[in-house]
C-alpha positions in Angstrom: 61.2 40.5 2.5 64.3 41.3 0.7 64.9 43.7 -2.2 66.5 42.1 -5.3 67.7 44.2 -8.2 68.1 42.1 -11.4 68.3 42.7 -15.1 66.1 41.0 -17.7 68.8 38.5 -18.7 68.9 37.1 -15.1 65.1 36.5 -15.2 65.3 34.0 -18.1 62.3 35.3 -19.9 60.8 33.0 -22.6 57.3 32.6 -24.0 55.0 33.2 -21.0 57.7 32.1 -18.6 60.1 33.8 -16.2 62.6 32.2 -13.9 61.9 34.5 -11.0 61.0 32.6 -7.8 57.2 32.2 -7.3 57.3 34.1 -4.1 58.8 37.3 -5.6 56.6 40.3 -5.8 57.6 42.8 -8.5 57.2 46.4 -7.2 59.2 48.3 -9.9 60.5 47.9 -13.4 62.6 50.1 -15.7 62.1 49.8 -19.4 64.4 51.2 -22.1 63.0 52.4 -25.4 64.1 54.2 -28.5 62.6 57.5 -29.7 60.3 56.8 -32.7 58.1 59.2 -34.7 54.5 59.1 -33.6 53.2 58.2 -37.0 55.5 55.1 -37.1 54.2 54.0 -33.7 50.6 54.6 -34.8 51.1 52.6 -38.0 52.6 49.7 -36.0 49.8 49.7 -33.5 47.2 49.7 -36.3 49.1 46.8 -38.0 49.1 44.7 -34.7 45.4 45.5 -34.1 44.5 44.4 -37.7 46.5 41.1 -37.3 44.7 40.4 -34.0 41.2 41.2 -35.4 41.9 38.9 -38.4 43.0 35.9 -36.2 41.2 36.3 -32.9 37.7 37.0 -31.6 37.7 40.7 -30.7 35.0 42.9 -29.4 33.3 40.2 -27.3 33.8 38.6 -23.9 36.9 36.3 -23.7 39.7 35.7 -21.3 42.2 35.4 -24.3 44.0 32.2 -24.9 42.2 29.5 -22.8 44.7 26.7 -22.7 48.6 26.6 -22.7 50.4 25.2 -25.7 51.8 21.8 -24.7 55.4 21.2 -25.6 55.8 20.8 -29.4 52.0 21.4 -30.0 49.5 24.1 -30.5 46.5 24.0 -28.2 44.2 25.4 -30.9 45.1 22.5 -33.3 44.4 19.9 -30.6 41.1 21.5 -29.8 40.2 21.7 -33.5 41.2 18.0 -34.1 39.0 17.0 -31.2 36.0 18.6 -32.9 35.6 21.4 -30.4 35.7 24.5 -32.7 32.4 26.2 -32.0 31.4 23.8 -29.2 28.9 25.5 -26.9 27.7 24.8 -23.4 25.0 27.3 -22.2 26.3 30.8 -22.9 30.0 29.7 -23.3 31.5 28.8 -26.7 34.9 27.9 -28.1 35.4 30.5 -30.8 34.8 29.6 -34.5 37.6 32.1 -35.4 40.3 30.9 -33.0 39.2 27.8 -31.2 41.6 28.3 -28.2 39.5 31.3 -27.2 36.6 30.5 -25.0 34.0 33.2 -25.4 30.7 34.0 -23.6 27.6 35.9 -24.5 26.5 36.2 -20.9 27.0 32.6 -19.8 27.7 31.7 -16.2 31.0 30.8 -14.7 29.6 27.3 -14.5 29.1 27.3 -18.3 32.7 28.4 -18.8 34.1 25.8 -16.4 32.0 23.0 -17.9 32.9 23.9 -21.5 36.6 24.1 -20.6 36.6 20.8 -18.9 34.7 19.2 -21.7 37.3 20.5 -24.2 40.0 19.1 -22.0 38.3 15.7 -21.8 37.8 15.5 -25.6 41.4 16.5 -26.4 42.7 14.0 -23.8 40.5 11.3 -25.3 41.6 12.0 -28.9 45.3 12.8 -28.4 46.3 11.6 -24.9 47.4 15.2 -24.1 46.1 16.9 -21.0 45.6 20.6 -21.8 46.4 22.9 -18.9 44.3 26.0 -18.3 46.0 29.3 -19.1 43.2 31.3 -17.7 43.5 31.6 -13.9 40.2 30.7 -12.5 39.3 31.7 -8.9 36.7 30.5 -6.5 35.0 27.1 -6.3 32.4 25.5 -8.5 28.9 26.0 -7.1 28.5 22.2 -6.5 31.7 22.2 -4.3 30.6 21.6 -0.7 33.1 24.3 0.4 31.7 27.0 -1.9 29.9 30.0 -0.6 26.2 30.1 -1.2 
């Protein structure tokens, strides 16, 4: 491998994107910050936590945002319009609070996969938009002949 030293501007950061080649492995980063009083930092952290708790399911099992926002759209809006808010398969459910969060109360990976694919199907059927998974899933479905048993 080769070592590259680049600054943030060269990496073309944008919302959940970076222009770094896919085969790069980041081994070190240097961040710059400004001294701020501890009470200001604590207040800002509390504000962020409050905003998150008001808008997203917290305290339960979720992988965070389940699907990427398609260009010019919001995944949660498409999911809601397709009637999938609160949709459940087994122990997996699309959150009532923020319907782009897939939650589980102990459901299996198969429940999560089946629910995600059902949401994708319903959104595609209603809007013509093919939602892309944001959660990186690993392994193979149990019914895949190449899966480990």
